[in-house]
Structure formats: C-alpha cells, structure tokens
mmCIF file with all atom_site columns, C-alpha atoms in Angstrom:
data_model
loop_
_atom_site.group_PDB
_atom_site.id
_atom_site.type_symbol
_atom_site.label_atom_id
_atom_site.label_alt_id
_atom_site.label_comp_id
_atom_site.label_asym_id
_atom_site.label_entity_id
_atom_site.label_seq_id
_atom_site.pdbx_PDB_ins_code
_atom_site.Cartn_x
_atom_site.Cartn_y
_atom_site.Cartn_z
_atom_site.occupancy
_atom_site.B_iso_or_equiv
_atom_site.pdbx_formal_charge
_atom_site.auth_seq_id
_atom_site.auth_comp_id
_atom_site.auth_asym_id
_atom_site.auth_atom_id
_atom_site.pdbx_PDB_model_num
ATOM 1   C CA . UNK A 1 1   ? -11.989 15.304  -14.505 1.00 57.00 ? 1   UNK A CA 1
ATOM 2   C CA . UNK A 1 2   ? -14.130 14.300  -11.533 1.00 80.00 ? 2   UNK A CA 1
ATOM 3   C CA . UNK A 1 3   ? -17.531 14.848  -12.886 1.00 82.00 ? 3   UNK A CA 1
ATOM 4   C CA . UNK A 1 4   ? -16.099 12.721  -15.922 1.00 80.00 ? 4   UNK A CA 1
ATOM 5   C CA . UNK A 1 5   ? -15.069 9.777   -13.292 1.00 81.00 ? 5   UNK A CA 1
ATOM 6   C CA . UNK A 1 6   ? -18.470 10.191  -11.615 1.00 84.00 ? 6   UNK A CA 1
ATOM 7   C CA . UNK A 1 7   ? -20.342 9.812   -14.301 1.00 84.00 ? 7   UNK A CA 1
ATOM 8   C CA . UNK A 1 8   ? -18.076 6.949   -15.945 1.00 85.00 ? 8   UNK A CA 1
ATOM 9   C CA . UNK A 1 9   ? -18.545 4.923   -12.311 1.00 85.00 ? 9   UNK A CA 1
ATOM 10  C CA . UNK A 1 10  ? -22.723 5.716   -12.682 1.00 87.00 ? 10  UNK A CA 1
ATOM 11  C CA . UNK A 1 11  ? -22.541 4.068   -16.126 1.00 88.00 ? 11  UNK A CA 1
ATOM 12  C CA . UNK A 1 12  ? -20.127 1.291   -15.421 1.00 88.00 ? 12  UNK A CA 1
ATOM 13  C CA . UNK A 1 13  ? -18.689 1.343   -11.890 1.00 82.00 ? 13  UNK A CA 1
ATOM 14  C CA . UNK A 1 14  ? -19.384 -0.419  -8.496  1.00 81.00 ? 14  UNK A CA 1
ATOM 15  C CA . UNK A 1 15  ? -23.307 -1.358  -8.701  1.00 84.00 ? 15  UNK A CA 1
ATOM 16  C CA . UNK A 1 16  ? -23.878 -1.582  -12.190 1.00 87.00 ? 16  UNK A CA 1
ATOM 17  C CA . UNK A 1 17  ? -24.161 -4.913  -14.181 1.00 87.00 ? 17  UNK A CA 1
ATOM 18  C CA . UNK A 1 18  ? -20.734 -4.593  -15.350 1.00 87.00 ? 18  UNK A CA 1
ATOM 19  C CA . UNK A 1 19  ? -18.557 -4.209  -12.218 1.00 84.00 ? 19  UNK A CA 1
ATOM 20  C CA . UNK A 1 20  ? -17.496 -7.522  -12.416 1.00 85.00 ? 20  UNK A CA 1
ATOM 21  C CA . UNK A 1 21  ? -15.709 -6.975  -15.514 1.00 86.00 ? 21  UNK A CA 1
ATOM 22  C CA . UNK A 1 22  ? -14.615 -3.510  -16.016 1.00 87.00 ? 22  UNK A CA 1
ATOM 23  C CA . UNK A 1 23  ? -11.613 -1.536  -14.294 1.00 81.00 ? 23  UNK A CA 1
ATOM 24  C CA . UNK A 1 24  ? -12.672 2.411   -15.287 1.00 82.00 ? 24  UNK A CA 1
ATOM 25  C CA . UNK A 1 25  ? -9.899  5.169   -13.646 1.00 76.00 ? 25  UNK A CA 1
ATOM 26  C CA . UNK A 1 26  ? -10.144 8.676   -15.113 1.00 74.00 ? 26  UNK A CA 1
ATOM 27  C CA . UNK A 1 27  ? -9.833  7.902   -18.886 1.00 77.00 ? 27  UNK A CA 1
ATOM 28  C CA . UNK A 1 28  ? -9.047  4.203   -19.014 1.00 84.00 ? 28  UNK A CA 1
ATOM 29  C CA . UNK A 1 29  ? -12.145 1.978   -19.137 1.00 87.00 ? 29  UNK A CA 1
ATOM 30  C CA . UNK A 1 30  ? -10.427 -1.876  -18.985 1.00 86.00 ? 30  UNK A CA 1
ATOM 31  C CA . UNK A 1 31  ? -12.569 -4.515  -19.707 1.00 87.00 ? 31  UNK A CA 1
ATOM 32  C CA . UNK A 1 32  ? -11.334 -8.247  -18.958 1.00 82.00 ? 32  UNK A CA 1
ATOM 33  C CA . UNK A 1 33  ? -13.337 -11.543 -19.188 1.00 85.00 ? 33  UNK A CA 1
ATOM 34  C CA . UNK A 1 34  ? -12.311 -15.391 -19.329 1.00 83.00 ? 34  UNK A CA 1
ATOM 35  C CA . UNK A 1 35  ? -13.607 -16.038 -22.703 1.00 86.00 ? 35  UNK A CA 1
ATOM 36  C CA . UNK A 1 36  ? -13.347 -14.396 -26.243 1.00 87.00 ? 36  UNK A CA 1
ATOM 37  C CA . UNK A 1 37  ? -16.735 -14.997 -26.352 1.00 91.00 ? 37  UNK A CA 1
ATOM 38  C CA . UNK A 1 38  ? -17.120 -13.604 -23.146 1.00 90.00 ? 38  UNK A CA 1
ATOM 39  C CA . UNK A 1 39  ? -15.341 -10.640 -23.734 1.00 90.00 ? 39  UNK A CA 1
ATOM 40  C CA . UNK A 1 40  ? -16.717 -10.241 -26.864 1.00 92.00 ? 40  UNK A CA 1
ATOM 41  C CA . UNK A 1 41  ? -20.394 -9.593  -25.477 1.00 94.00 ? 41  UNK A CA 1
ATOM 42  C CA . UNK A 1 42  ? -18.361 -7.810  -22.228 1.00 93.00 ? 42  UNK A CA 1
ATOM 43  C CA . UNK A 1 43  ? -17.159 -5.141  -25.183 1.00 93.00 ? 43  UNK A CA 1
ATOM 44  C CA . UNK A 1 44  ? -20.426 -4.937  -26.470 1.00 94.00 ? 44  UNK A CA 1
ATOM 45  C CA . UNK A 1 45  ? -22.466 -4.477  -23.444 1.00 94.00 ? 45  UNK A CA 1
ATOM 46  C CA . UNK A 1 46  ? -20.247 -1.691  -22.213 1.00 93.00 ? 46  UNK A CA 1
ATOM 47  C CA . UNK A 1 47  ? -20.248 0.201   -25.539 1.00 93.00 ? 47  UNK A CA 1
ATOM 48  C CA . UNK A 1 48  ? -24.171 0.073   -25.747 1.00 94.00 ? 48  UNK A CA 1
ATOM 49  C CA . UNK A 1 49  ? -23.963 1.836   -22.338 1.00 93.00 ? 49  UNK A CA 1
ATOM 50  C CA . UNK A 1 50  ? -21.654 4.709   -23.334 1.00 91.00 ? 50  UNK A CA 1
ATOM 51  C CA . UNK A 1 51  ? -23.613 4.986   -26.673 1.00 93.00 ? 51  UNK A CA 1
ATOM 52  C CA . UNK A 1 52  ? -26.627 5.550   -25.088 1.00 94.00 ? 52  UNK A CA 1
ATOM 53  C CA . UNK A 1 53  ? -24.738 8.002   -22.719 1.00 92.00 ? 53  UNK A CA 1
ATOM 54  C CA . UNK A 1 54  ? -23.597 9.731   -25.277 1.00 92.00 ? 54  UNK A CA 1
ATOM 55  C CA . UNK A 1 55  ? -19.581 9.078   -23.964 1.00 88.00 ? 55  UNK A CA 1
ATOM 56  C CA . UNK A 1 56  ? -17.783 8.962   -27.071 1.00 87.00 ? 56  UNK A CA 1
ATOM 57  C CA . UNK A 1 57  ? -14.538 7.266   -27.332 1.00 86.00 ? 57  UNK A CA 1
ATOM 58  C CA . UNK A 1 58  ? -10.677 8.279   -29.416 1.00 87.00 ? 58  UNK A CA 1
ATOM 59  C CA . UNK A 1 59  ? -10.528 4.838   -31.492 1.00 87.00 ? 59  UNK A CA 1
ATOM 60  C CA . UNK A 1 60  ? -7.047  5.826   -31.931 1.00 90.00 ? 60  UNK A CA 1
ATOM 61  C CA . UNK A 1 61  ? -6.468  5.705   -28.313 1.00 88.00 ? 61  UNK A CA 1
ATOM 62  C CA . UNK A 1 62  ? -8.366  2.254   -27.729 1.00 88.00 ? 62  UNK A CA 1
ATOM 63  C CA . UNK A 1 63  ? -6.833  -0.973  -28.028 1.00 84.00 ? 63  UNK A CA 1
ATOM 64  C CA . UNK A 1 64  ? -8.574  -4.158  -28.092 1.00 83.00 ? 64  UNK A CA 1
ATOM 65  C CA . UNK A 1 65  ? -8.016  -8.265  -27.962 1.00 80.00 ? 65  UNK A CA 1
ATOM 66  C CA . UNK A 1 66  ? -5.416  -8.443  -25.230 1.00 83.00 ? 66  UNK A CA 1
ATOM 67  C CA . UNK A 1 67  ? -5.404  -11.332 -23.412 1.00 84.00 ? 67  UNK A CA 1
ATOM 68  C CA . UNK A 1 68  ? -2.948  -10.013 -20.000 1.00 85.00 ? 68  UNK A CA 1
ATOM 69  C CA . UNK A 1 69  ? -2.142  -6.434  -19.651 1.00 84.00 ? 69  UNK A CA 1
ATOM 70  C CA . UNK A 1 70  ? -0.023  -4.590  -16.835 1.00 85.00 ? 70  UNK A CA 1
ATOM 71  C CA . UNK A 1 71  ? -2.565  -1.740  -15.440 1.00 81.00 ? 71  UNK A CA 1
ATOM 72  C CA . UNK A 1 72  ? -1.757  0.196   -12.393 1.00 79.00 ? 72  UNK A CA 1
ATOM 73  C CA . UNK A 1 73  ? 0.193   -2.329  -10.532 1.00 80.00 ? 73  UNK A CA 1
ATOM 74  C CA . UNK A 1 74  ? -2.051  -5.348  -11.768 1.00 81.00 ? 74  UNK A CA 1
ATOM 75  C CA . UNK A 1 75  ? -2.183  -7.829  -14.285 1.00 85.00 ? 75  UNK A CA 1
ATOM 76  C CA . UNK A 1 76  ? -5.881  -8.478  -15.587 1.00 79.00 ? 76  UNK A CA 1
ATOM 77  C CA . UNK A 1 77  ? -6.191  -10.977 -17.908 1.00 76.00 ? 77  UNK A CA 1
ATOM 78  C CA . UNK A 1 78  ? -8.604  -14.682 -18.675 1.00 73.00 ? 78  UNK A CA 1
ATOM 79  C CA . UNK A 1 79  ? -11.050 -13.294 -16.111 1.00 68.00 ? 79  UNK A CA 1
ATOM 80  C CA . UNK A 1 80  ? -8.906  -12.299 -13.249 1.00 76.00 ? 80  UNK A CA 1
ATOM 81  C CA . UNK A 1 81  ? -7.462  -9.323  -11.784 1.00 76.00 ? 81  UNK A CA 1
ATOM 82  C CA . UNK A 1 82  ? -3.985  -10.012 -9.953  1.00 83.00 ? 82  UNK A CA 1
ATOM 83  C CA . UNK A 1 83  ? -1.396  -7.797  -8.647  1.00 84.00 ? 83  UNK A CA 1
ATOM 84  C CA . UNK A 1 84  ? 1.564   -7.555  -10.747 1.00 86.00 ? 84  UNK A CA 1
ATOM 85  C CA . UNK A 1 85  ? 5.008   -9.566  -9.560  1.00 90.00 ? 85  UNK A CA 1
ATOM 86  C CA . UNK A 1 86  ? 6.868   -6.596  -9.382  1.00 88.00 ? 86  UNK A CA 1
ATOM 87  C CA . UNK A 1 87  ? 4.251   -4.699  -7.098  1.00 85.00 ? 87  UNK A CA 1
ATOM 88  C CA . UNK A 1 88  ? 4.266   -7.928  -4.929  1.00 88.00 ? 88  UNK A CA 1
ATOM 89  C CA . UNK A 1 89  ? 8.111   -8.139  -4.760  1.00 90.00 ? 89  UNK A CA 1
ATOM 90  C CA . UNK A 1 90  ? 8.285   -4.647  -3.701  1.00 85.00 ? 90  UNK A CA 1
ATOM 91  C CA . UNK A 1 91  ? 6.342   -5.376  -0.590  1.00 86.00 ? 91  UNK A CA 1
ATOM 92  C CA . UNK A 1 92  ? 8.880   -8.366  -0.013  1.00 89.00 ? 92  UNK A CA 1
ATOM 93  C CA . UNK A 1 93  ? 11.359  -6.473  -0.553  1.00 90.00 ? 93  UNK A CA 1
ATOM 94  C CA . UNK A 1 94  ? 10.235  -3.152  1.984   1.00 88.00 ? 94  UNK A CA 1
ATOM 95  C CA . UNK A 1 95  ? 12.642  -2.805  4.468   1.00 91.00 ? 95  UNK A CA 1
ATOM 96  C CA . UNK A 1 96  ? 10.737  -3.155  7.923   1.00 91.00 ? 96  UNK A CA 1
ATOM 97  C CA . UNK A 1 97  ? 9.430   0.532   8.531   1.00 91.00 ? 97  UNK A CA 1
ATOM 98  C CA . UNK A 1 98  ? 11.192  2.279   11.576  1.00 93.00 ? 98  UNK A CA 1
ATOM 99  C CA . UNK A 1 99  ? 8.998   5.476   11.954  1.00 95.00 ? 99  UNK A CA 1
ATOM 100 C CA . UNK A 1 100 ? 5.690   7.107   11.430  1.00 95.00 ? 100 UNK A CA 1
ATOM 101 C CA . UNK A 1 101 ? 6.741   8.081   8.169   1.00 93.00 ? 101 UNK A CA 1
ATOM 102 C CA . UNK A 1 102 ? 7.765   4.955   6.798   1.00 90.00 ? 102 UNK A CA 1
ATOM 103 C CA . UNK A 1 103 ? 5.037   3.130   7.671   1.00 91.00 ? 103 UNK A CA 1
ATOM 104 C CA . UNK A 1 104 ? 2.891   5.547   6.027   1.00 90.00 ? 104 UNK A CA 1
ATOM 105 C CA . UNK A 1 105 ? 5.098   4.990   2.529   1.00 87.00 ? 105 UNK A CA 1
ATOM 106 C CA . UNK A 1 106 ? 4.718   1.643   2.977   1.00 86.00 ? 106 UNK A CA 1
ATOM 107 C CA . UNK A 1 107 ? 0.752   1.989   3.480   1.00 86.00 ? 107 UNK A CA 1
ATOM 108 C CA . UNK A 1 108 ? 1.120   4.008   0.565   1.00 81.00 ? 108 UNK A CA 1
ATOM 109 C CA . UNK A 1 109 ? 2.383   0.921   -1.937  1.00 77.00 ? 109 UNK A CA 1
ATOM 110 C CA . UNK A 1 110 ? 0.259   -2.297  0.369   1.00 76.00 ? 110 UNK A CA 1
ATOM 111 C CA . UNK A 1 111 ? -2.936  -0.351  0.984   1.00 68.00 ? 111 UNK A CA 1
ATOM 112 C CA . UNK A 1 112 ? -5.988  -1.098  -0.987  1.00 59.00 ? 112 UNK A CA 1
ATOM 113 C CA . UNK A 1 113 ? -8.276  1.124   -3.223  1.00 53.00 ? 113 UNK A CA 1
ATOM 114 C CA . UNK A 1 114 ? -11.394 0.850   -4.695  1.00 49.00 ? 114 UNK A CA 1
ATOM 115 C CA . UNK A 1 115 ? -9.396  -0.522  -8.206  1.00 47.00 ? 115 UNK A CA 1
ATOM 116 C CA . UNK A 1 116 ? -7.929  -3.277  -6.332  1.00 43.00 ? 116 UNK A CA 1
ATOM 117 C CA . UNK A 1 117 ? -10.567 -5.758  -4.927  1.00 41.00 ? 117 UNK A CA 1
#
C-alpha cells in the first residue's frame, strides 16, 4: 500500500496543483471546494490526472456531490477543512496528563499530521 500512497501524493499530493483541494490517505482521494462550479472543474481536473496515470477508480465505491462530510476527525466541506466537534471536545474534555505516558496519548489525539493543515 505504500508505493500506492506514493504515487497517489506524486499525482495529487503536497506540491502538485491540486493540494489545495484534495485530502488523498491510502485509498480515499477527498476532494472539497467552495463552489459547485468549483468543485465541478476540482473533480475534473483530478480525474484527468489519474486517467492519464492510468489509476483507475471502483465507481461503486465513489461517492460524489457532498457538500460536508466527517473524514478522519475533520469536517471538509464549502472550501474548508475543520476539525470535527467531537475531536475538539475530546481535547476539552482530556483529563490533564499525569505521566510520560499520558501525555504521549494525548499527543497521540492533539498532534498534527500531514492530513491536518
């Protein structure tokens, strides 16, 4: 699965014209814009690039014309990516971390990755 993710990210990752618009972990490829319009040339664009790839994708597994969805801890939606009220009241709601251990869980659920800027 990581050459897959490697070469997804080279097509449509961090660097490419279409980071600003496209969430891609293993087999999910999310695509969010503030328009229909705008997504509508966002779906295209990103398409083209796996056509010409040659990436092929399940149409029974894609879903299209959302506008919110709940994706790893996040809500991306109208142009935005935002992290989900739940994920935010669970850091409010971490007890204050007492050990070495528990500051590392709580790293674990506050701590940002690549998918969250």
């Amino acid at each position: 699965m990581s050459h897959y993710q490697r070469v997804m990210s080279s097509l449509i990752g961090e660097g490419t014209d279409h980071a600003g618009y496209v969430c891609n972990l293993l087999d999910d490829v999310l695509i969010f814009s503030e328009t229909f319009e705008e997504h509508l040339q966002h779906v295209d664009a990103v398409l083209t690039v796996m056509e010409n790839a040659k990436v092929f994708l399940n149409l029974s597994k894609c879903t299209f014309g959302f506008s919110e969805l709940k994706w790893m801890g996040h809500i991306l939606g109208r142009g935005e990516r935002k992290p989900s009220p739940e994920k935010v009241k669970d850091v409010q709601d971490y007890p204050e971390p007492e050990t070495v251990s528990e500051v590392r869980s709580l790293l674990g659920i506050v701590e940002p990755t690549k998918y969250d800027h």
